[in-house]
PDB file of C-alpha atoms and ligand atoms in Angstrom:
ATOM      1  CA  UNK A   1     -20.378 -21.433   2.035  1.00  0.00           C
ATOM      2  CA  UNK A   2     -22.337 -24.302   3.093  1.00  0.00           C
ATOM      3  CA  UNK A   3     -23.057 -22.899   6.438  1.00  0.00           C
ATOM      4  CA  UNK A   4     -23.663 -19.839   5.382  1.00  0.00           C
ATOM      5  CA  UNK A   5     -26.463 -21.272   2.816  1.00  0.00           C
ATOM      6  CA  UNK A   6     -27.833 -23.365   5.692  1.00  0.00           C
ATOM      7  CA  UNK A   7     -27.645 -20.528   8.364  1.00  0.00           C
ATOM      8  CA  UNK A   8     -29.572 -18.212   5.607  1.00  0.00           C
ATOM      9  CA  UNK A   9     -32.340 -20.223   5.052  1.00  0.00           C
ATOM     10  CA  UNK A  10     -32.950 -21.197   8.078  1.00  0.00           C
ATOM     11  CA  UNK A  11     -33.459 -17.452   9.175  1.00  0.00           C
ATOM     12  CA  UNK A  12     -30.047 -17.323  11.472  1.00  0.00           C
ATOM     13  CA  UNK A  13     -28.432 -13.697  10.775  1.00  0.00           C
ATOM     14  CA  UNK A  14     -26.450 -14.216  13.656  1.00  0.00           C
ATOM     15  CA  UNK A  15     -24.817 -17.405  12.563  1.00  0.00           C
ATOM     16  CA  UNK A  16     -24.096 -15.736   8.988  1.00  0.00           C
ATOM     17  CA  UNK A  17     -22.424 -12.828  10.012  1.00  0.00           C
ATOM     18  CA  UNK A  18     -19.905 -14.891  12.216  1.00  0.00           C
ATOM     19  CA  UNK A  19     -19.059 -17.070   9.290  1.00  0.00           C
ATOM     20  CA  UNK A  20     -19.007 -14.280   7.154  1.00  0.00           C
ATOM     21  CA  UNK A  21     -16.206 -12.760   9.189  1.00  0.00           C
ATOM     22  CA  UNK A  22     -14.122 -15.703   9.553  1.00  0.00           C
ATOM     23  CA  UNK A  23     -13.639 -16.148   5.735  1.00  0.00           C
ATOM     24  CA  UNK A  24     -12.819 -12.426   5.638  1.00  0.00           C
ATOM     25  CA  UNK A  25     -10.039 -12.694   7.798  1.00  0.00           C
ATOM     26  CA  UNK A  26      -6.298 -12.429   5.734  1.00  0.00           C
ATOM     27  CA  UNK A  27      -4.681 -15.638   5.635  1.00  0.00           C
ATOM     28  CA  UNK A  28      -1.462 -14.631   6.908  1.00  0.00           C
ATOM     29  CA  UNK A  29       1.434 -17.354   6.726  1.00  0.00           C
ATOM     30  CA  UNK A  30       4.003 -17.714   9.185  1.00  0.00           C
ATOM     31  CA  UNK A  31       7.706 -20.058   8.443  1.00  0.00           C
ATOM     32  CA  UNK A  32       5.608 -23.616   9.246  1.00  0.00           C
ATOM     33  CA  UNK A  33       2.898 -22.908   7.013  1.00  0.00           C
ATOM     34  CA  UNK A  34       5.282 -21.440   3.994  1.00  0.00           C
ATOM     35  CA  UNK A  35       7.409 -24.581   4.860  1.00  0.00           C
ATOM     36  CA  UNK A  36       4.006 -26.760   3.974  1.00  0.00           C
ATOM     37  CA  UNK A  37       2.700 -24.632   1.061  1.00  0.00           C
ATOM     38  CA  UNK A  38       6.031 -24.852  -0.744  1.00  0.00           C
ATOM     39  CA  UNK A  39       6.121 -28.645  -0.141  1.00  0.00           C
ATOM     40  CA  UNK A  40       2.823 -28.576  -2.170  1.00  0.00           C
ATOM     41  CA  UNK A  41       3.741 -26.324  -4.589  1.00  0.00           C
ATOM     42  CA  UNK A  42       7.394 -25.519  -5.211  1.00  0.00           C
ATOM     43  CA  UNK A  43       6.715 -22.014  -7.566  1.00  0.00           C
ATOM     44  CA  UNK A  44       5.933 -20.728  -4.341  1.00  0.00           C
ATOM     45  CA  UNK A  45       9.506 -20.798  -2.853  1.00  0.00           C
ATOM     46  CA  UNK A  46      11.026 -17.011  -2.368  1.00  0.00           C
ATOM     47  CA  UNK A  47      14.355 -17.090  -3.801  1.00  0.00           C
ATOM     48  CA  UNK A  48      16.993 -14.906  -3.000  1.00  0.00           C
ATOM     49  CA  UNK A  49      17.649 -12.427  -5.712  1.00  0.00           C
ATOM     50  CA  UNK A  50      20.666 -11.875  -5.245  1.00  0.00           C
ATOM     51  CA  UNK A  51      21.509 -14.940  -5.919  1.00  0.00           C
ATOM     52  CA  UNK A  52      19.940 -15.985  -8.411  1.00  0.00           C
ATOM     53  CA  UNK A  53      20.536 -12.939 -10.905  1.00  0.00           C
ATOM     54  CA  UNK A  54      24.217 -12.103 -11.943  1.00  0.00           C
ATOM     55  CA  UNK A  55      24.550  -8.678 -11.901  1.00  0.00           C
ATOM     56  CA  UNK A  56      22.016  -7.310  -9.910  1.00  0.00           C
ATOM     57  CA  UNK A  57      22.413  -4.830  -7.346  1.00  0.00           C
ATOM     58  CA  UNK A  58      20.652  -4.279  -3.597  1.00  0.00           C
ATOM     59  CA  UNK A  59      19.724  -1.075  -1.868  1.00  0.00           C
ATOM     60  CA  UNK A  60      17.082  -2.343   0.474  1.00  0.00           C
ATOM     61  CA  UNK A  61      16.458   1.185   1.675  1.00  0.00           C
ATOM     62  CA  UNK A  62      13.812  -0.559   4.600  1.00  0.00           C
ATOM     63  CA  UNK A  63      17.196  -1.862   5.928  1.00  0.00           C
ATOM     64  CA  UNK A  64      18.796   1.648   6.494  1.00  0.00           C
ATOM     65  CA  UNK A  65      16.696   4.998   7.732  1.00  0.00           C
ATOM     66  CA  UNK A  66      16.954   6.251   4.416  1.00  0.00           C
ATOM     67  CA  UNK A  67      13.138   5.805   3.876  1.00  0.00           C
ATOM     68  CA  UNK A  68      10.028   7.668   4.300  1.00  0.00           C
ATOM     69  CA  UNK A  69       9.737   6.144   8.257  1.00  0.00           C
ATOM     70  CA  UNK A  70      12.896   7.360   9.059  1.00  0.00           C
ATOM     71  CA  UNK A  71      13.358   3.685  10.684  1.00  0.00           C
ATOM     72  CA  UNK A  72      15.279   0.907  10.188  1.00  0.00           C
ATOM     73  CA  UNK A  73      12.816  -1.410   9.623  1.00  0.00           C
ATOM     74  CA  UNK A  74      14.410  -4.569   8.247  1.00  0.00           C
ATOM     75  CA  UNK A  75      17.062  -6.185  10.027  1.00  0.00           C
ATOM     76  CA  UNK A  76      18.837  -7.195   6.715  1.00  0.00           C
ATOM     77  CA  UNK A  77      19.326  -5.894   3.397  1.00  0.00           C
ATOM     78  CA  UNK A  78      17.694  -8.830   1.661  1.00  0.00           C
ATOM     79  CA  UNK A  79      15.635  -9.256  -1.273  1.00  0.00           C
ATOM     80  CA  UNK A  80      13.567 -12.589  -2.364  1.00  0.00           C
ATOM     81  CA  UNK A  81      10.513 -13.005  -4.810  1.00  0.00           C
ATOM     82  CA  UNK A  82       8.283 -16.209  -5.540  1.00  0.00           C
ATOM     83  CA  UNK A  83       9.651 -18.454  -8.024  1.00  0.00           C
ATOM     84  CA  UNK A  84       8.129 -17.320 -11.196  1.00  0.00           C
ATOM     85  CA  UNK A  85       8.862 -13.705 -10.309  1.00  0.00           C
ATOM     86  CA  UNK A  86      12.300 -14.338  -9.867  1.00  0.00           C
ATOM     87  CA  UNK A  87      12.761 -16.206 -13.178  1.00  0.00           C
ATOM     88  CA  UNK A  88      11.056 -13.246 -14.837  1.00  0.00           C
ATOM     89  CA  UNK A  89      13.301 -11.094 -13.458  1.00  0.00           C
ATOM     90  CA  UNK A  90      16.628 -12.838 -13.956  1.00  0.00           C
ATOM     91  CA  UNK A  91      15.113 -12.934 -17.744  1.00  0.00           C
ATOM     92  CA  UNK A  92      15.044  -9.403 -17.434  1.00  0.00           C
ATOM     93  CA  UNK A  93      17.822  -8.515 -16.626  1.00  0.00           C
ATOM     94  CA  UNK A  94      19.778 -10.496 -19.392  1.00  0.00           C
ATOM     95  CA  UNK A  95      17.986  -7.632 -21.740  1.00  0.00           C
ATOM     96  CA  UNK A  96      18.919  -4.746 -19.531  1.00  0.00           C
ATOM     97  CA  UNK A  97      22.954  -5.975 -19.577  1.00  0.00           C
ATOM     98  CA  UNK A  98      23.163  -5.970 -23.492  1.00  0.00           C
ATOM     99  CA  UNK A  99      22.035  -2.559 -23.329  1.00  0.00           C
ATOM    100  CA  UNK A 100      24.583  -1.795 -20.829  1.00  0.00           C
ATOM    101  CA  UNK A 101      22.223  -1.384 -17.636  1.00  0.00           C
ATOM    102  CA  UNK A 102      21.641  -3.555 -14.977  1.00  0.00           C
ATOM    103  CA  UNK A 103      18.764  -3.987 -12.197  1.00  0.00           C
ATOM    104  CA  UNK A 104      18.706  -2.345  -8.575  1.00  0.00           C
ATOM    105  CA  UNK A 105      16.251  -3.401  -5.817  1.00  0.00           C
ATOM    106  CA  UNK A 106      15.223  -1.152  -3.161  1.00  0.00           C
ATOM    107  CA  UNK A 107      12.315  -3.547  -1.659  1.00  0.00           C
ATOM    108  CA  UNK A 108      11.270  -7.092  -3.026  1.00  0.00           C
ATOM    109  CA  UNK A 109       9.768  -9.527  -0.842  1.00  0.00           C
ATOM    110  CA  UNK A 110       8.419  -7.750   2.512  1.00  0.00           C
ATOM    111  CA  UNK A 111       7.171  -9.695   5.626  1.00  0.00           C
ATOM    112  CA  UNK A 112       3.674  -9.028   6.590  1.00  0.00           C
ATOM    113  CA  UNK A 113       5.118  -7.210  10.020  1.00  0.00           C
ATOM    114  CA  UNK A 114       6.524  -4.444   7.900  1.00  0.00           C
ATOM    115  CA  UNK A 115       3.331  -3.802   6.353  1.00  0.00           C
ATOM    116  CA  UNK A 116       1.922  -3.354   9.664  1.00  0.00           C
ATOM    117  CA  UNK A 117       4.363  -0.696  11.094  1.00  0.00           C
ATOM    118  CA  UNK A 118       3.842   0.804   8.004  1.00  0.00           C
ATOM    119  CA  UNK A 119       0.276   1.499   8.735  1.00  0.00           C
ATOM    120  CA  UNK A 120       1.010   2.591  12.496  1.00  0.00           C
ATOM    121  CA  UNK A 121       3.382   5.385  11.332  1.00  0.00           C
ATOM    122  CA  UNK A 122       1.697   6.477   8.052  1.00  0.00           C
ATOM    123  CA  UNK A 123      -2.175   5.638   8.931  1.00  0.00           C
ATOM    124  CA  UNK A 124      -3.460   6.225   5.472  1.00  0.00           C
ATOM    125  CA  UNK A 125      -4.101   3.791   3.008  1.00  0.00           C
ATOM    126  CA  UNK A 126      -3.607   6.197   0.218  1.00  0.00           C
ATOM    127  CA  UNK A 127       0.172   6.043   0.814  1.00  0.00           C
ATOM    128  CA  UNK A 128       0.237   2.269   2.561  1.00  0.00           C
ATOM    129  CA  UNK A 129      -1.350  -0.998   2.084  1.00  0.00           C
ATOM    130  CA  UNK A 130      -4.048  -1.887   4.580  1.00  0.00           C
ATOM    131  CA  UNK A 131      -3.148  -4.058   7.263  1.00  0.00           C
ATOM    132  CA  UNK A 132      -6.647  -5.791   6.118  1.00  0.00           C
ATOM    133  CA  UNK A 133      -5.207  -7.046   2.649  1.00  0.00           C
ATOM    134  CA  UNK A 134      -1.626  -7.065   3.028  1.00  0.00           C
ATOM    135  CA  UNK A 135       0.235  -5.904  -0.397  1.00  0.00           C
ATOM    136  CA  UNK A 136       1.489  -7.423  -3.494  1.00  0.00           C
ATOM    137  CA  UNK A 137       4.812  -7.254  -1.725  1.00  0.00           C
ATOM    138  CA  UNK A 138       4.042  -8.900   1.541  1.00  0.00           C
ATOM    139  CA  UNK A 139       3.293 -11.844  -1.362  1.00  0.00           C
ATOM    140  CA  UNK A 140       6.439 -12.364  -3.211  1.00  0.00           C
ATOM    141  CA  UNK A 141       4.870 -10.688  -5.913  1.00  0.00           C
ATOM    142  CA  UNK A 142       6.142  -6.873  -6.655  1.00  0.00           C
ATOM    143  CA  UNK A 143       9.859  -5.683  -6.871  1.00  0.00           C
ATOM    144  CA  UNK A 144      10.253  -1.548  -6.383  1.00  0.00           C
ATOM    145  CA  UNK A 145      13.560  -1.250  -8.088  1.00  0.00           C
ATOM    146  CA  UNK A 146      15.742   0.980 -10.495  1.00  0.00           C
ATOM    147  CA  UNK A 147      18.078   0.431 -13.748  1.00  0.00           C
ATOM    148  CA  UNK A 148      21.925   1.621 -13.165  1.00  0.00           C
ATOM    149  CA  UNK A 149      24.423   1.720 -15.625  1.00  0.00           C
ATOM    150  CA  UNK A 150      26.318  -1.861 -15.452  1.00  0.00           C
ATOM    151  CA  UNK A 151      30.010  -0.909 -15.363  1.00  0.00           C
ATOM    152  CA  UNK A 152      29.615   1.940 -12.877  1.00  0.00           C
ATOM    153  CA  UNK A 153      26.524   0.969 -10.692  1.00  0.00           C
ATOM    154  CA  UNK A 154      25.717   4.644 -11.198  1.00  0.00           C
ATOM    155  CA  UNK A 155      21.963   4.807 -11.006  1.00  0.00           C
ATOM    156  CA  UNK A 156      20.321   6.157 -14.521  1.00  0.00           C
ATOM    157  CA  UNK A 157      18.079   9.723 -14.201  1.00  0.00           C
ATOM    158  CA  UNK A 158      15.064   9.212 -13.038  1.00  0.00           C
ATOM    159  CA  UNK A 159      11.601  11.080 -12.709  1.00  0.00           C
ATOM    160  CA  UNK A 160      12.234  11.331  -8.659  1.00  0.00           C
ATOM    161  CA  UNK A 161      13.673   9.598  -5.835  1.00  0.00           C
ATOM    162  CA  UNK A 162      12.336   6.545  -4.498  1.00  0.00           C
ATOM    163  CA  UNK A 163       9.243   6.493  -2.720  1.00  0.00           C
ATOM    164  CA  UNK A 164       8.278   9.919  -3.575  1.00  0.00           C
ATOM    165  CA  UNK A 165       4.859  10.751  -2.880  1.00  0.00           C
ATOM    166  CA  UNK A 166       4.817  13.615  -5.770  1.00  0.00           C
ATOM    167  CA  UNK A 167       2.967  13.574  -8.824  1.00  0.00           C
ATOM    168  CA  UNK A 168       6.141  13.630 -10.826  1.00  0.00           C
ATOM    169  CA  UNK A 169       6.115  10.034  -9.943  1.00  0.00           C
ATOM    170  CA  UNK A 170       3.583   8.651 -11.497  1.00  0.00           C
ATOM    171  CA  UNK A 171       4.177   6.402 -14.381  1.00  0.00           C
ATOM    172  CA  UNK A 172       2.551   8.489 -17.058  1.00  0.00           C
ATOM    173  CA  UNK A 173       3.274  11.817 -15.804  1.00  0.00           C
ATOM    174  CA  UNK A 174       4.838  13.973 -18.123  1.00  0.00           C
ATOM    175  CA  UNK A 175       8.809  14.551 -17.979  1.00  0.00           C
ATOM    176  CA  UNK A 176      10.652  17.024 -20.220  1.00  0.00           C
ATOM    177  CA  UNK A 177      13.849  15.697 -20.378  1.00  0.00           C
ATOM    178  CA  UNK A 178      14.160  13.327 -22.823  1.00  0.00           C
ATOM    179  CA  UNK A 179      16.750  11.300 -20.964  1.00  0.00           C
ATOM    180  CA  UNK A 180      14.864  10.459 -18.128  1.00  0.00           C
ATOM    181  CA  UNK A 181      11.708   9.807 -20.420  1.00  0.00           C
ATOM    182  CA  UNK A 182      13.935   7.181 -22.481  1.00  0.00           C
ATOM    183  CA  UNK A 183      14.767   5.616 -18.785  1.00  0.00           C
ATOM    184  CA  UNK A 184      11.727   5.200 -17.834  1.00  0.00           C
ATOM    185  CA  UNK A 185      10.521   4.278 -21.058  1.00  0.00           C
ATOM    186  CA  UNK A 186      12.974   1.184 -21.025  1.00  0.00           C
ATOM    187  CA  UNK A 187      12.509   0.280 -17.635  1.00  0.00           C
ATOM    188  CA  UNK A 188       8.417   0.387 -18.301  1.00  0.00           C
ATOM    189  CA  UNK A 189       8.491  -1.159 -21.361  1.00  0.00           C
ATOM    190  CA  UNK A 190      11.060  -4.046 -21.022  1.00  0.00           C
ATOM    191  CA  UNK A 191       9.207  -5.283 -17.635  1.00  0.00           C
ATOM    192  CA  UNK A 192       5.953  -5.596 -19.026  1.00  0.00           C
ATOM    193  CA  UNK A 193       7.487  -7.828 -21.789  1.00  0.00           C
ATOM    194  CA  UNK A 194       8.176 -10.493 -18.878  1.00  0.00           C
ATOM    195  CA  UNK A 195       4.863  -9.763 -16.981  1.00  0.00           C
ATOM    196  CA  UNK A 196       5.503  -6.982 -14.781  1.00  0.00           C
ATOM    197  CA  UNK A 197       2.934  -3.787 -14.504  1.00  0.00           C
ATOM    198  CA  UNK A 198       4.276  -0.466 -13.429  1.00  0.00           C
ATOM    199  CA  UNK A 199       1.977   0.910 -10.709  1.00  0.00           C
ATOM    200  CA  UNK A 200       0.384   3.838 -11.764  1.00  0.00           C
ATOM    201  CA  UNK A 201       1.582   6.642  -8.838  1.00  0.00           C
ATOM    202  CA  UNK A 202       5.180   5.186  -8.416  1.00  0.00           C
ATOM    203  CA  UNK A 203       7.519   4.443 -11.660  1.00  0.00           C
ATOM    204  CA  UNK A 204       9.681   1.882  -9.140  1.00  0.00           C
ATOM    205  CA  UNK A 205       6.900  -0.314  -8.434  1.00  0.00           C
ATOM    206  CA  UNK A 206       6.175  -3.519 -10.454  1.00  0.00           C
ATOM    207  CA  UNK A 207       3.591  -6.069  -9.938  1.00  0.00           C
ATOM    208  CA  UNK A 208       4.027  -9.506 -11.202  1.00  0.00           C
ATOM    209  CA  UNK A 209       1.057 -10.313 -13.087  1.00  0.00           C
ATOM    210  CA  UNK A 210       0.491 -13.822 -12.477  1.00  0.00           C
ATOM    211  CA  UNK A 211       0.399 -14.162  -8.820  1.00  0.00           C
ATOM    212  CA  UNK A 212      -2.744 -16.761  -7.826  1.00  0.00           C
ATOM    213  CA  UNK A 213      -2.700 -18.819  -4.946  1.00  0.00           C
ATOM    214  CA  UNK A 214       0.670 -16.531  -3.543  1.00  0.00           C
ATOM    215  CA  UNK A 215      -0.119 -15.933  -0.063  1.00  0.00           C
ATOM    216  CA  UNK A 216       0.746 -13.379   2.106  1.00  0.00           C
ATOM    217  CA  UNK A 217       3.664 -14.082   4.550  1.00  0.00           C
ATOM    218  CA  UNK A 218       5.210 -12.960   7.394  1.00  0.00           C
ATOM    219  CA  UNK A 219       8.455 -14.505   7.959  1.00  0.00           C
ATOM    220  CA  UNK A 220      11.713 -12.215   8.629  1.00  0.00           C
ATOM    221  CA  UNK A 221      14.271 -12.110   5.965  1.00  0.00           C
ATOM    222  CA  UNK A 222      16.811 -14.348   8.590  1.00  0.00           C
ATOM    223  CA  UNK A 223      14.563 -17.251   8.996  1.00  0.00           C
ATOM    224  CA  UNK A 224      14.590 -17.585   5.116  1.00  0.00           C
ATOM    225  CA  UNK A 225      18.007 -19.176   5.161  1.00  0.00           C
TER     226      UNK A 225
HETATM  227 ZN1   ZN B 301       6.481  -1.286  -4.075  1.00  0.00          ZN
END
């Protein structure tokens, strides 16, 4: 800022606009610089989910070309959050077992790379984060995931499929069957008690709310462990 200040009074545009750009720039971490920050500042560790919560269930469908690209994009079916997300979760979860459900992750943690390709195939920020920000995801920070029923790892009704771009899958769009309203209704409801936020236009996406200082990252799921 200080240069900036300086380089403004001083009448230098030129000098402005290049400092300008440089704090503009995403911070993108690679494995050395996560390695550091998490030395600092240990909520920041991504822990492997399935780990860490008994009874949850993977479907990474990034890992498989069941997914709107059509391409395998990850190498392995992984899933890791920060920390504090995956506490919230596992917390979570404990409430969705006495019911008789359980927790299934399509996508969790997802190197900045991905988010890249992304772009290149889809090339519309309405349907894919910017390249320029990153996403929630790409920070630790948002789980797209599903309820199934715990005994037979059946997946409950739904309003659509995963990843659907239709309106049906918005999280307040209207559904007539009162099954899959109740469904959704649990899996809204119970998240937000542990900090989570739906995202409005998909019913499987949940930010965790208390994400500051989580940067974005872009180290493949292997050189995690
Ligand atoms: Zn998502």
């Amino acid at each position: 800022m200080k240069i900036i200040t300086i380089a403004i009074c001083l009448g230098f545009p030129f000098l402005s606009l290049v400092s300008q750009s440089t704090e503009n720039k995403l911070n993108v971490l690679d494995r050395k610089a996560y390695e550091r920050s998490i030395q600092k500042n240990s909520n920041k560790e991504l822990i492997n989910l399935e780990k860490k919560i008994p009874g949850i269930t993977l479907d990474i469908k990034y890992a498989t070309r069941d997914n709107f690209t059509k391409q395998v994009i990850y190498k392995e079916p992984k899933a890791f959050a920060r920390k504090p997300v995956a506490e919230a979760l596992r917390k979570a979860n404990l409430e969705f077992l006495q019911l008789g459900y359980s927790i299934k992750i399509f996508d969790a943690y997802r190197p900045y790379a991905a988010t890249v390709k992304f772009f290149e195939i889809v090339g519309d920020t309405r349907y894919v984060a910017s390249p320029k920000t990153g996403s929630r995801h790409n920070k630790g920070c948002a789980i797209d995931l599903t309820l199934v029923d715990q005994k037979t790892k059946r997946e409950l009704s739904m309003p659509t499929e995963y990843d659907s771009f239709r309106k049906e899958a918005w999280a307040e769009a209207s559904v007539s069957d009162p099954e899959i309203l109740k469904n959704r209704t649990i899996l809204i409801s119970t998240l937000s008690q542990y900090g989570f936020r739906v995202n409005k236009t998909e019913w499987w996406h949940y930010d965790f709310l208390d994400c500051s200082g989580f940067e974005v990252l872009d180290i493949p799921f292997e050189e995690l462990e």
